[in-house]
Coordinates of C-alpha atoms in Angstrom, one line a residue:
Chain G
M1 CA 53.1 67.7 118.4
T2 CA 50.8 68.9 115.7
Q3 CA 51.1 66.9 112.5
P4 CA 50.8 68.8 109.2
G5 CA 47.5 67.1 108.6
Q6 CA 46.1 68.1 111.9
L7 CA 47.3 71.7 111.3
A8 CA 45.0 72.0 108.3
E9 CA 42.1 70.8 110.5
L10 CA 42.7 73.3 113.3
R11 CA 40.4 76.3 113.2
Y12 CA 41.2 79.7 114.7
F13 CA 38.1 81.9 114.9
G14 CA 36.3 79.6 112.5
L15 CA 38.8 79.7 109.7
T16 CA 41.5 77.1 108.9
V17 CA 45.2 78.1 108.7
R18 CA 45.0 78.0 105.0
Q19 CA 42.1 80.3 104.8
W20 CA 43.8 82.7 107.2
T21 CA 46.9 82.7 105.0
I22 CA 44.8 83.5 101.9
L23 CA 42.9 86.2 103.8
G24 CA 46.2 87.7 105.0
A25 CA 47.6 87.7 101.5
I26 CA 44.6 89.5 100.1
V27 CA 44.6 92.1 102.8
G28 CA 48.4 92.6 102.2
M29 CA 47.9 93.0 98.5
V30 CA 45.1 95.6 98.9
L31 CA 47.2 97.4 101.5
L32 CA 50.2 97.5 99.0
L33 CA 48.0 98.8 96.3
V34 CA 46.2 101.5 98.4
M35 CA 49.2 102.6 100.5
P36 CA 50.7 105.1 98.0
F37 CA 47.4 107.1 98.0
L38 CA 47.4 107.3 101.7
L39 CA 50.9 108.8 102.0
R40 CA 52.5 112.0 100.9
N41 CA 54.7 112.0 97.8
Y42 CA 57.9 112.2 99.7
R43 CA 56.9 109.1 101.8
V44 CA 56.1 107.2 98.6
F45 CA 59.5 108.2 97.2
Q46 CA 61.1 106.8 100.4
I47 CA 59.3 103.5 100.0
N48 CA 60.3 103.4 96.3
L49 CA 63.9 103.7 97.4
A50 CA 63.5 101.0 100.0
M51 CA 62.2 98.6 97.4
V52 CA 65.2 99.4 95.2
Y53 CA 67.5 98.6 98.1
A54 CA 65.6 95.4 98.7
I55 CA 66.5 94.2 95.2
A56 CA 70.1 95.2 95.6
I57 CA 70.3 93.5 99.0
L58 CA 68.7 90.4 97.5
G59 CA 71.5 90.4 94.9
L60 CA 74.2 90.6 97.5
N61 CA 72.5 88.0 99.7
M62 CA 72.5 85.5 96.8
L63 CA 76.3 85.9 96.5
T64 CA 77.3 86.3 100.2
G65 CA 74.5 84.5 102.0
Y66 CA 73.8 81.6 99.7
N67 CA 77.1 81.2 97.9
G68 CA 79.5 82.4 100.6
Q69 CA 81.5 84.8 98.4
I70 CA 82.1 88.0 100.3
S71 CA 81.6 91.2 98.3
L72 CA 82.3 94.7 99.6
G73 CA 82.0 96.2 96.2
H74 CA 78.4 95.8 95.1
G75 CA 78.0 99.5 95.0
A76 CA 80.1 99.3 91.8
F77 CA 77.5 97.1 90.1
Y78 CA 74.7 99.4 91.4
A79 CA 76.7 102.3 89.8
I80 CA 77.0 100.4 86.5
G81 CA 73.3 99.7 86.5
G82 CA 72.4 103.3 87.4
Y83 CA 74.8 104.8 84.8
T84 CA 73.6 102.4 82.1
A85 CA 70.0 103.4 82.6
A86 CA 70.9 107.1 82.9
I87 CA 73.0 107.2 79.7
L88 CA 70.5 105.2 77.7
M89 CA 67.7 107.6 78.8
H90 CA 69.6 110.8 78.6
R91 CA 71.7 110.3 75.5
Y92 CA 69.7 107.9 73.4
G93 CA 66.2 108.6 74.5
V94 CA 65.4 105.0 75.5
P95 CA 62.2 104.7 77.5
Y96 CA 62.8 104.2 81.2
W97 CA 61.3 100.7 81.4
A98 CA 63.4 99.4 78.5
T99 CA 66.7 100.4 80.3
L100 CA 66.2 97.8 83.1
P101 CA 66.8 94.7 81.0
V102 CA 69.8 96.4 79.4
A103 CA 71.3 97.4 82.7
G104 CA 70.6 93.9 84.1
F105 CA 72.4 92.4 81.1
V106 CA 75.4 94.7 81.3
C107 CA 75.8 94.0 85.0
L108 CA 75.4 90.3 84.4
V109 CA 78.3 90.4 82.0
A110 CA 80.3 92.7 84.2
G111 CA 79.7 90.6 87.3
F112 CA 80.5 87.4 85.4
L113 CA 83.8 88.9 84.2
F114 CA 84.7 90.1 87.6
G115 CA 83.7 86.7 89.0
L116 CA 86.2 84.9 86.8
P117 CA 89.3 86.3 88.5
A118 CA 87.4 86.2 91.8
L119 CA 87.3 82.4 91.4
R120 CA 90.8 82.3 92.5
L121 CA 90.2 84.4 95.5
Q122 CA 88.9 83.0 98.7
G123 CA 87.4 84.8 101.7
H124 CA 89.4 87.8 102.7
Y125 CA 91.1 88.2 99.3
L126 CA 87.8 88.4 97.5
A127 CA 86.6 90.9 100.1
L128 CA 89.8 92.9 99.5
A129 CA 89.5 92.8 95.7
T130 CA 85.8 94.0 95.8
F131 CA 86.8 96.6 98.4
A132 CA 89.3 98.0 96.0
L133 CA 86.6 97.9 93.3
A134 CA 84.3 99.9 95.5
L135 CA 87.0 102.5 96.4
A136 CA 88.0 103.0 92.7
T137 CA 84.4 103.3 91.3
P138 CA 83.8 107.1 91.8
Q139 CA 87.2 107.8 90.3
I140 CA 86.5 105.7 87.2
L141 CA 83.1 107.4 86.8
K142 CA 84.7 110.8 86.9
Y143 CA 87.4 109.9 84.4
K144 CA 87.6 112.7 81.8
H145 CA 87.6 110.5 78.7
F146 CA 84.2 109.1 79.8
E147 CA 82.9 112.5 80.6
E148 CA 81.0 112.8 77.4
F149 CA 78.8 109.8 78.5
T150 CA 78.9 110.1 82.3
G151 CA 78.7 113.8 82.7
G152 CA 81.8 113.8 84.9
V153 CA 81.6 115.1 88.4
Q154 CA 78.2 116.7 87.7
G155 CA 76.6 113.4 86.9
I156 CA 73.4 113.2 84.8
V157 CA 70.1 114.8 85.7
L158 CA 67.1 112.8 84.4
D159 CA 63.3 113.5 84.2
K160 CA 61.0 111.4 86.3
P161 CA 58.8 109.3 84.0
E162 CA 55.2 110.6 83.6
P163 CA 52.5 108.2 84.6
P164 CA 50.9 106.6 81.4
I165 CA 47.3 107.2 82.7
E166 CA 45.7 110.0 84.7
F167 CA 43.4 109.2 87.6
S168 CA 42.8 110.1 91.2
F169 CA 42.0 107.8 94.1
L170 CA 41.1 108.9 97.6
G171 CA 41.5 112.5 96.4
Q172 CA 45.1 111.9 95.5
A173 CA 46.3 112.0 91.9
L174 CA 48.5 109.3 90.5
S175 CA 51.7 111.4 90.7
Q176 CA 55.1 110.5 89.2
D177 CA 56.3 109.0 92.5
R178 CA 53.1 107.0 92.9
W179 CA 53.4 105.7 89.4
L180 CA 57.0 104.8 90.1
Y181 CA 55.8 103.0 93.2
F182 CA 53.7 100.6 91.2
F183 CA 56.5 100.2 88.6
T184 CA 59.1 99.5 91.3
L185 CA 56.7 97.1 93.1
L186 CA 56.1 95.2 89.9
V187 CA 59.9 94.9 89.1
A188 CA 60.6 94.0 92.7
A189 CA 57.9 91.3 92.7
I190 CA 59.3 89.8 89.5
M191 CA 62.9 89.9 90.8
F192 CA 61.9 88.2 94.1
L193 CA 59.9 85.6 92.4
L194 CA 62.8 84.9 90.1
A195 CA 65.2 84.7 93.0
W196 CA 62.9 82.3 94.8
N197 CA 62.8 80.1 91.7
I198 CA 66.6 80.1 91.3
L199 CA 67.4 79.5 94.9
R200 CA 65.0 76.6 95.7
G201 CA 66.0 74.6 92.7
R202 CA 69.0 72.7 91.5
I203 CA 71.2 75.8 91.1
G204 CA 70.3 77.1 94.5
R205 CA 71.2 73.8 96.1
A206 CA 74.5 73.8 94.2
M207 CA 75.2 77.3 95.5
I208 CA 74.6 76.4 99.1
A209 CA 76.7 73.2 98.7
I210 CA 79.6 75.2 97.4
R211 CA 79.3 77.6 100.4
D212 CA 79.2 74.8 102.9
Q213 CA 81.5 72.1 101.5
P214 CA 83.2 73.1 98.2
I215 CA 85.2 69.9 97.9
A216 CA 82.2 67.7 98.5
A217 CA 80.2 69.8 96.1
A218 CA 82.8 69.3 93.4
A219 CA 82.9 65.6 94.1
M220 CA 79.1 65.5 93.7
G221 CA 79.6 66.9 90.2
V222 CA 78.9 70.6 90.8
N223 CA 80.8 72.7 88.3
L224 CA 82.4 75.0 90.9
A225 CA 83.9 77.6 88.5
M226 CA 80.7 77.9 86.5
V227 CA 78.3 78.1 89.4
K228 CA 80.5 80.6 91.3
S229 CA 81.0 83.0 88.4
L230 CA 77.4 82.7 87.3
T231 CA 76.3 83.5 90.9
F232 CA 78.5 86.5 90.8
G233 CA 76.9 87.5 87.5
V234 CA 73.3 87.0 88.6
S235 CA 74.0 88.8 91.9
A236 CA 75.5 91.7 90.0
M237 CA 72.5 91.7 87.6
Y238 CA 70.2 92.1 90.6
T239 CA 72.2 94.9 92.0
G240 CA 72.5 96.5 88.5
V241 CA 68.7 96.4 88.0
A242 CA 68.3 98.0 91.4
G243 CA 70.9 100.6 90.4
A244 CA 68.9 101.4 87.2
L245 CA 65.6 101.6 89.1
G246 CA 67.4 103.8 91.7
A247 CA 68.5 106.1 88.9
I248 CA 64.9 106.3 87.6
V249 CA 63.4 106.8 91.1
V250 CA 65.9 109.5 92.1
A251 CA 66.2 110.9 88.6
F252 CA 69.9 111.7 89.1
V253 CA 73.2 109.9 89.1
A254 CA 76.6 111.3 90.2
P255 CA 79.9 109.6 90.9
D256 CA 80.2 110.5 94.5
S257 CA 76.9 108.8 95.5
F258 CA 78.5 105.5 94.4
N259 CA 81.3 105.5 96.9
I260 CA 82.5 102.7 99.3
F261 CA 79.7 103.6 101.7
L262 CA 77.1 102.6 99.3
S263 CA 78.6 99.1 99.1
I264 CA 78.8 99.0 102.9
T265 CA 75.2 100.2 103.1
I266 CA 74.1 97.2 101.0
L267 CA 76.2 94.9 103.1
V268 CA 74.6 96.3 106.3
G269 CA 71.1 95.7 104.8
A270 CA 72.0 92.1 104.0
V271 CA 73.5 91.4 107.4
V272 CA 70.7 93.1 109.4
G273 CA 68.0 91.4 107.4
G274 CA 69.7 88.1 107.7
L275 CA 72.0 86.2 105.3
A276 CA 70.7 83.3 103.2
S277 CA 67.0 84.3 103.3
I278 CA 64.9 85.9 100.6
P279 CA 62.4 87.9 102.6
A280 CA 65.3 89.1 104.8
A281 CA 66.1 91.6 102.0
I282 CA 62.9 93.5 102.7
F283 CA 63.8 93.9 106.4
G284 CA 67.3 94.9 105.5
A285 CA 66.0 97.5 103.0
I286 CA 63.6 99.0 105.6
F287 CA 66.5 99.2 108.0
I288 CA 68.9 101.0 105.7
Q289 CA 66.1 103.3 104.4
Y290 CA 64.6 104.4 107.7
V291 CA 67.2 104.0 110.5
P292 CA 69.6 106.7 109.0
N293 CA 66.6 109.1 108.8
I294 CA 66.0 108.7 112.5
A295 CA 69.7 108.7 113.5
D296 CA 70.3 111.8 111.4
Q297 CA 68.4 113.9 113.9
I298 CA 71.2 113.2 116.4
S299 CA 74.2 114.1 114.2
K300 CA 75.3 114.0 110.6
S301 CA 77.7 111.2 111.5
A302 CA 75.3 109.3 113.7
P303 CA 73.7 107.0 111.0
W304 CA 77.1 105.5 110.3
A305 CA 78.0 105.0 113.9
V306 CA 74.6 103.3 114.3
Y307 CA 75.4 101.1 111.3
G308 CA 78.7 100.1 112.8
V309 CA 77.3 99.3 116.2
F310 CA 74.5 97.2 114.5
L311 CA 77.0 95.4 112.3
I312 CA 79.2 94.4 115.2
G313 CA 76.4 93.9 117.7
L314 CA 74.5 91.6 115.3
M315 CA 77.6 89.5 114.7
Y316 CA 77.9 88.8 118.4
L317 CA 74.2 88.5 119.4
M318 CA 72.2 87.6 116.4
P319 CA 74.3 86.5 113.4
T320 CA 71.2 85.4 111.5
G321 CA 69.7 88.9 111.5
V322 CA 66.0 89.9 111.7
M323 CA 64.9 86.8 109.8
G324 CA 66.8 84.6 112.3
L325 CA 65.0 86.4 115.2
L326 CA 61.6 85.9 113.5
R327 CA 62.3 82.2 113.0
L328 CA 63.3 81.9 116.6
V329 CA 60.2 83.6 117.8
G330 CA 58.1 81.5 115.5
A331 CA 59.7 78.3 116.7
R332 CA 59.2 79.3 120.4
L333 CA 55.5 80.2 119.8
R334 CA 54.8 76.9 118.0
K335 CA 56.4 75.1 120.9
Y336 CA 54.4 77.1 123.3
A337 CA 51.1 76.4 121.4
D338 CA 51.8 72.7 121.6
Chain D
M1 CA 115.3 113.8 83.4
E2 CA 115.3 116.1 86.4
A3 CA 111.5 116.1 86.5
F4 CA 111.4 112.3 86.2
L5 CA 113.9 111.9 89.1
H6 CA 111.7 114.3 91.2
Q7 CA 108.7 112.1 90.5
V8 CA 110.6 109.0 91.5
F9 CA 111.8 110.5 94.7
S10 CA 108.5 111.9 95.8
G11 CA 107.1 108.5 94.8
L12 CA 109.6 107.0 97.3
A13 CA 108.4 109.4 100.0
T14 CA 104.7 108.4 99.6
G15 CA 105.9 104.8 99.1
G16 CA 107.4 104.9 102.6
I17 CA 103.9 105.7 103.9
Y18 CA 102.4 102.9 101.9
A19 CA 105.1 100.7 103.1
S20 CA 104.1 101.5 106.7
M21 CA 100.5 100.7 106.0
A22 CA 101.5 97.5 104.3
L23 CA 103.6 96.6 107.2
A24 CA 100.7 97.2 109.6
L25 CA 98.5 95.0 107.5
V26 CA 101.1 92.2 107.4
M27 CA 101.5 92.4 111.1
I28 CA 97.9 91.5 111.7
Y29 CA 97.7 89.1 108.8
Q30 CA 100.7 87.1 109.9
S31 CA 99.3 86.4 113.4
T32 CA 95.6 86.1 112.6
H33 CA 95.3 85.5 108.9
H34 CA 92.8 88.4 108.8
I35 CA 93.0 91.4 106.6
N36 CA 92.2 94.5 108.6
F37 CA 89.9 96.7 106.6
S38 CA 89.7 99.2 109.4
Q39 CA 93.4 99.9 109.4
G40 CA 93.1 103.1 107.5
E41 CA 90.3 104.6 109.6
M42 CA 92.2 103.6 112.8
A43 CA 95.2 105.5 111.5
T44 CA 93.0 108.5 110.6
F45 CA 91.5 108.5 114.1
C46 CA 95.0 108.5 115.7
T47 CA 96.0 111.4 113.4
F48 CA 93.0 113.3 114.6
I49 CA 94.1 112.7 118.2
A50 CA 97.6 114.0 117.3
W51 CA 96.0 117.1 115.7
A52 CA 93.9 117.7 118.8
L53 CA 97.0 117.4 121.0
I54 CA 99.0 119.8 118.9
E55 CA 96.0 122.3 118.8
T56 CA 95.9 122.3 122.6
G57 CA 99.5 123.4 122.6
F58 CA 101.7 120.3 123.0
P59 CA 105.0 120.4 121.1
Y60 CA 104.9 118.3 117.9
W61 CA 107.1 115.4 119.1
V62 CA 105.3 115.1 122.5
A63 CA 102.1 114.8 120.6
F64 CA 103.7 112.4 118.2
F65 CA 104.9 109.9 120.8
A66 CA 101.7 110.3 122.9
T67 CA 99.7 109.4 119.8
V68 CA 101.8 106.4 119.1
A69 CA 101.3 105.3 122.7
I70 CA 97.5 105.8 122.4
G71 CA 97.5 103.9 119.2
L72 CA 99.4 101.0 120.8
V73 CA 97.0 100.8 123.8
G74 CA 93.9 101.5 121.6
G75 CA 94.8 98.8 119.1
M76 CA 95.3 96.3 121.9
A77 CA 92.0 97.3 123.5
I78 CA 90.2 96.9 120.2
Q79 CA 91.5 93.4 119.7
R80 CA 90.6 92.5 123.3
I81 CA 87.1 94.0 123.2
F82 CA 85.9 93.5 119.6
L83 CA 87.9 90.8 118.0
R84 CA 88.5 88.3 120.7
P85 CA 84.8 87.2 120.8
V86 CA 85.0 86.3 117.1
E87 CA 88.5 84.9 117.0
N88 CA 87.3 81.5 115.8
A89 CA 84.2 82.7 113.9
P90 CA 83.9 82.3 110.1
I91 CA 85.7 84.7 107.8
L92 CA 82.5 86.5 106.9
T93 CA 81.9 87.4 110.5
N94 CA 85.4 88.8 110.9
V95 CA 85.1 90.9 107.7
I96 CA 81.8 92.3 108.9
V97 CA 83.3 93.2 112.3
F98 CA 86.2 94.9 110.5
I99 CA 83.7 96.9 108.3
G100 CA 81.8 97.8 111.4
L101 CA 85.0 99.1 113.0
L102 CA 85.7 101.0 109.8
V103 CA 82.4 102.9 109.8
I104 CA 82.5 103.5 113.6
F105 CA 85.9 105.1 113.4
N106 CA 85.1 107.0 110.3
S107 CA 81.9 108.4 111.7
T108 CA 83.1 109.2 115.2
A109 CA 86.1 111.0 113.7
G110 CA 83.7 113.1 111.7
W111 CA 81.4 113.5 114.8
I112 CA 84.1 114.6 117.2
F113 CA 86.5 116.4 115.0
D114 CA 84.2 117.8 112.3
H115 CA 84.3 117.0 108.5
T116 CA 86.2 120.1 107.5
I117 CA 89.6 119.6 106.0
K118 CA 92.4 120.5 108.4
A119 CA 96.0 121.4 107.8
F120 CA 98.4 119.2 109.7
P121 CA 101.9 120.4 110.6
S122 CA 105.0 118.7 109.4
P123 CA 107.9 118.2 111.8
F124 CA 110.3 118.8 108.9
P125 CA 109.6 122.4 107.8
R126 CA 110.7 123.8 104.5
G127 CA 113.9 125.7 104.1
T128 CA 116.1 123.5 106.3
F129 CA 119.3 121.9 104.9
F130 CA 117.4 118.8 104.0
D131 CA 115.7 120.5 101.1
T132 CA 117.3 119.5 97.8
Q133 CA 116.1 119.9 94.3
Y134 CA 114.7 116.4 94.3
F135 CA 113.4 116.1 97.8
S136 CA 111.4 118.4 100.0
S137 CA 112.4 118.1 103.6
H138 CA 109.1 116.5 104.6
E139 CA 109.6 113.8 102.0
I140 CA 113.1 112.9 103.2
G141 CA 111.9 113.2 106.8
S142 CA 109.0 110.8 106.3
I143 CA 111.3 108.3 104.5
M144 CA 113.7 108.5 107.5
V145 CA 110.8 107.9 109.9
T146 CA 109.7 104.9 107.9
L147 CA 113.1 103.4 107.9
L148 CA 113.5 104.1 111.6
V149 CA 110.2 102.3 112.3
L150 CA 111.4 99.4 110.2
V151 CA 114.8 99.1 112.0
A152 CA 113.1 99.3 115.4
L153 CA 110.6 96.6 114.4
Y154 CA 113.3 94.4 113.1
A155 CA 115.3 94.8 116.3
F156 CA 112.2 94.1 118.4
F157 CA 111.3 90.9 116.6
R158 CA 114.9 89.7 116.2
F159 CA 116.5 90.6 119.6
T160 CA 113.8 90.8 122.3
P161 CA 112.2 87.8 124.1
L162 CA 108.8 89.4 123.6
G163 CA 109.4 89.7 119.8
L164 CA 110.4 86.0 119.7
A165 CA 107.3 85.1 121.6
M166 CA 105.2 87.0 119.1
R167 CA 106.8 85.3 116.2
A168 CA 106.3 81.9 117.8
A169 CA 102.6 82.7 118.5
A170 CA 102.1 83.6 114.9
Q171 CA 103.9 80.6 113.5
N172 CA 102.5 77.9 115.7
P173 CA 99.9 79.0 118.2
V174 CA 99.3 75.5 119.7
S175 CA 102.9 74.7 120.5
S176 CA 103.5 78.3 121.8
R177 CA 100.6 77.9 124.2
L178 CA 102.2 74.7 125.4
V179 CA 105.5 76.4 126.2
G180 CA 103.7 79.1 128.2
I181 CA 103.3 82.0 125.7
R182 CA 100.0 83.8 126.1
V183 CA 99.0 83.6 122.4
S184 CA 95.9 85.6 122.7
W185 CA 97.8 88.5 124.3
M186 CA 100.4 88.3 121.6
L187 CA 97.7 88.8 119.0
A188 CA 96.5 91.8 121.0
L189 CA 100.1 93.2 121.0
G190 CA 100.3 92.6 117.3
W191 CA 97.1 94.7 116.9
G192 CA 98.6 97.4 119.1
L193 CA 101.8 97.5 117.1
A194 CA 99.8 97.7 113.8
A195 CA 97.7 100.5 115.1
A196 CA 100.8 102.4 116.3
I197 CA 102.5 102.0 112.9
G198 CA 99.3 103.1 111.2
A199 CA 99.3 106.2 113.5
I200 CA 102.8 107.0 112.4
A201 CA 101.8 106.6 108.7
G202 CA 98.8 108.8 109.3
M203 CA 100.9 111.6 110.9
M204 CA 103.4 111.4 108.0
V205 CA 100.8 111.6 105.2
A206 CA 98.5 114.2 106.8
P207 CA 100.8 117.2 105.9
I208 CA 100.7 116.1 102.3
V209 CA 97.0 115.2 101.8
Y210 CA 95.4 117.2 104.6
L211 CA 93.4 115.8 107.4
D212 CA 89.8 114.7 107.0
P213 CA 87.9 111.6 108.1
N214 CA 88.3 109.9 104.7
M215 CA 92.0 110.7 104.4
M216 CA 93.3 107.2 104.6
A217 CA 90.9 105.4 102.3
G218 CA 93.1 105.7 99.2
I219 CA 96.3 105.2 101.2
L220 CA 94.9 102.0 102.7
L221 CA 94.3 100.7 99.1
Y222 CA 97.9 101.4 98.2
G223 CA 99.0 99.7 101.4
F224 CA 97.0 96.6 100.3
A225 CA 98.5 96.8 96.9
G226 CA 102.0 97.0 98.3
A227 CA 101.4 94.2 100.8
L228 CA 100.0 91.9 98.1
L229 CA 102.7 92.8 95.7
G230 CA 105.5 92.0 98.1
G231 CA 103.7 89.0 99.6
I232 CA 101.2 89.5 102.4
D233 CA 103.0 87.1 104.8
N234 CA 106.4 88.7 104.3
P235 CA 107.1 92.0 106.2
W236 CA 110.2 92.9 104.0
G237 CA 108.3 92.1 100.9
A238 CA 105.5 94.3 102.0
V239 CA 107.8 97.2 102.6
F240 CA 109.4 96.7 99.3
G241 CA 106.0 96.5 97.7
G242 CA 104.9 99.7 99.4
F243 CA 107.9 101.6 97.9
V244 CA 107.3 100.1 94.4
V245 CA 103.6 101.0 94.5
G246 CA 104.6 104.6 95.6
V247 CA 107.0 105.1 92.7
L248 CA 104.7 103.3 90.2
E249 CA 101.8 105.5 91.3
N250 CA 103.7 108.7 90.9
V251 CA 105.4 107.9 87.7
L252 CA 102.3 106.5 86.0
G253 CA 100.3 109.4 87.3
A254 CA 102.7 111.9 85.9
Y255 CA 103.4 110.4 82.5
V256 CA 100.9 107.8 81.5
I257 CA 97.4 107.9 82.9
G258 CA 97.1 111.2 84.7
T259 CA 96.3 111.8 88.3
E260 CA 92.6 111.0 88.1
L261 CA 92.9 107.3 87.8
K262 CA 95.4 106.7 90.5
L263 CA 93.1 104.5 92.6
T264 CA 92.3 102.4 89.6
V265 CA 96.0 101.6 89.3
A266 CA 95.8 100.2 92.8
L267 CA 92.6 98.2 91.9
V268 CA 94.3 96.8 88.8
L269 CA 97.4 96.0 90.7
I270 CA 95.4 94.2 93.5
V271 CA 93.3 92.2 91.1
G272 CA 96.3 91.4 88.9
V273 CA 98.5 90.2 91.7
L274 CA 95.7 88.2 93.3
T275 CA 94.9 86.4 90.1
L276 CA 98.3 86.0 88.5
K277 CA 100.6 85.5 91.5
P278 CA 98.6 85.4 94.7
T279 CA 101.6 84.9 96.9
G280 CA 103.2 88.1 95.7
L281 CA 106.9 88.5 94.8
F282 CA 108.3 87.2 98.1
G283 CA 105.4 85.4 99.7
K284 CA 105.4 81.7 100.8
V285 CA 103.5 79.3 98.6
V286 CA 100.9 77.8 100.8
V287 CA 99.8 74.2 100.0
T288 CA 96.6 73.1 101.5
R289 CA 95.7 69.5 102.0
V290 CA 92.2 68.5 101.1

């Protein structure tokens, strides 16, 4: 066995593990910063959406993966976030970046309030209540007395934000999509860092304890009701921020894009990436952004059939998702190296 | 007053369909304590099969019973193939498998039968002697079919050895296994029956709402609401709940909130029942020991 101390001494190609990690991080950072200038606008737009999904999936993962509360209705919070941002920008002329905290706060409150009755619901019943929420969302958004704000069936068309500075790099101008790429990347980085801080600390441990042994957790002094509804709120906040970002990136919101299948998409992302893991959200987001594009070439219905097969197949073969597979491969490799 | 009565009666007609869906949900819940989220899509898929059979020239009732049989066998096959491996898995796994089934059925229905909206024939055409000023003949026909299904199910569970075995398997799996009942197959049969009831509900509602892959989404929600209102472990309660939800939906839709927020009524009803009286009107209060 390699001891941690020994590991630091080991050199591969003249560099220690730590030096390799730092080098990898620097290369990764440079790649992330240069990438949008190497790709066409449309590709950049797709990556933006993938990052938005990653934030939403992270939100669901906090709730379902870490806290064990099943939600089939996170599309509703995504919709609330998206509409909050769109209405603020369209009606009140609020700058796009300022809508994110508002959308996050609105969803935090909405999630907390939905989480309160959800406290009484376990397992299937919670899934059912959130399923109903997801099914009813488009209808509520279309409701004619809200039409003045929501734009009814037509939705709201927004302008993509202009980049604050003008410059070119590698012969490519900083377009709207490229600017949004950096904006989304920054927001995603902040959200992931925040999640990491929440989940590895006291609250994170309380969340996991509630998932695994609610009675023991309560006996240890964890305030079950508070932690569960707060988790619901924070999870909704993440998805709401993602929804607001999504509205800015796509520059359009309409009721029918927030149907039950959006909620299922987010769930697919969380399951494929792997539950109860933070980086898993990135893999999940890549999956739900790119797999439908590939499957779309077979048939219009194919993406969903593929989703379904993946959902069921993963449950049988790899319940821990992509992250679980990576961990397994990592463990095998380490064993092999010893 | 006449208009109001008409609303109530047509509410009863759709309520019968919700009652069938609620009954199908209860059938699966009673034996496995799982809520089948794919119930609606399974019913839609069966209805598409019926539609295809009628299109190829089979008479309505032949297609009807063939579809019910296909539903029965298909439901059992689904339980055997997809759900048996996760029988003892955590709830989350089961919910995800149900959602997987939901999207597979939804997308294959769209893939095979196209996404265009189709008209589905009613076995109870207009202008027969059934037609009254309160009821259309399809409405009264679908209520009759619902009641027939109920009576048949009651007779099956009450008077046949197989029905008794199924009840035993749902109530006490371990003891049932010891007296020689094949519990796992009883679960499969429960799934088959639920799928068959769903198919009937689908064929009864399709002439009203037209046939497309997302036809049952809303109806499933009402089915849930009905089942919860009546008590999800009580078949009679679920049927009662289904009828109540149907009438409530129609009357509220006509006089109070308008037709646009009908699904929201179901949402409020579900969340309300779950938080205020989780056992429903006629459900058993379950006490868990910790």
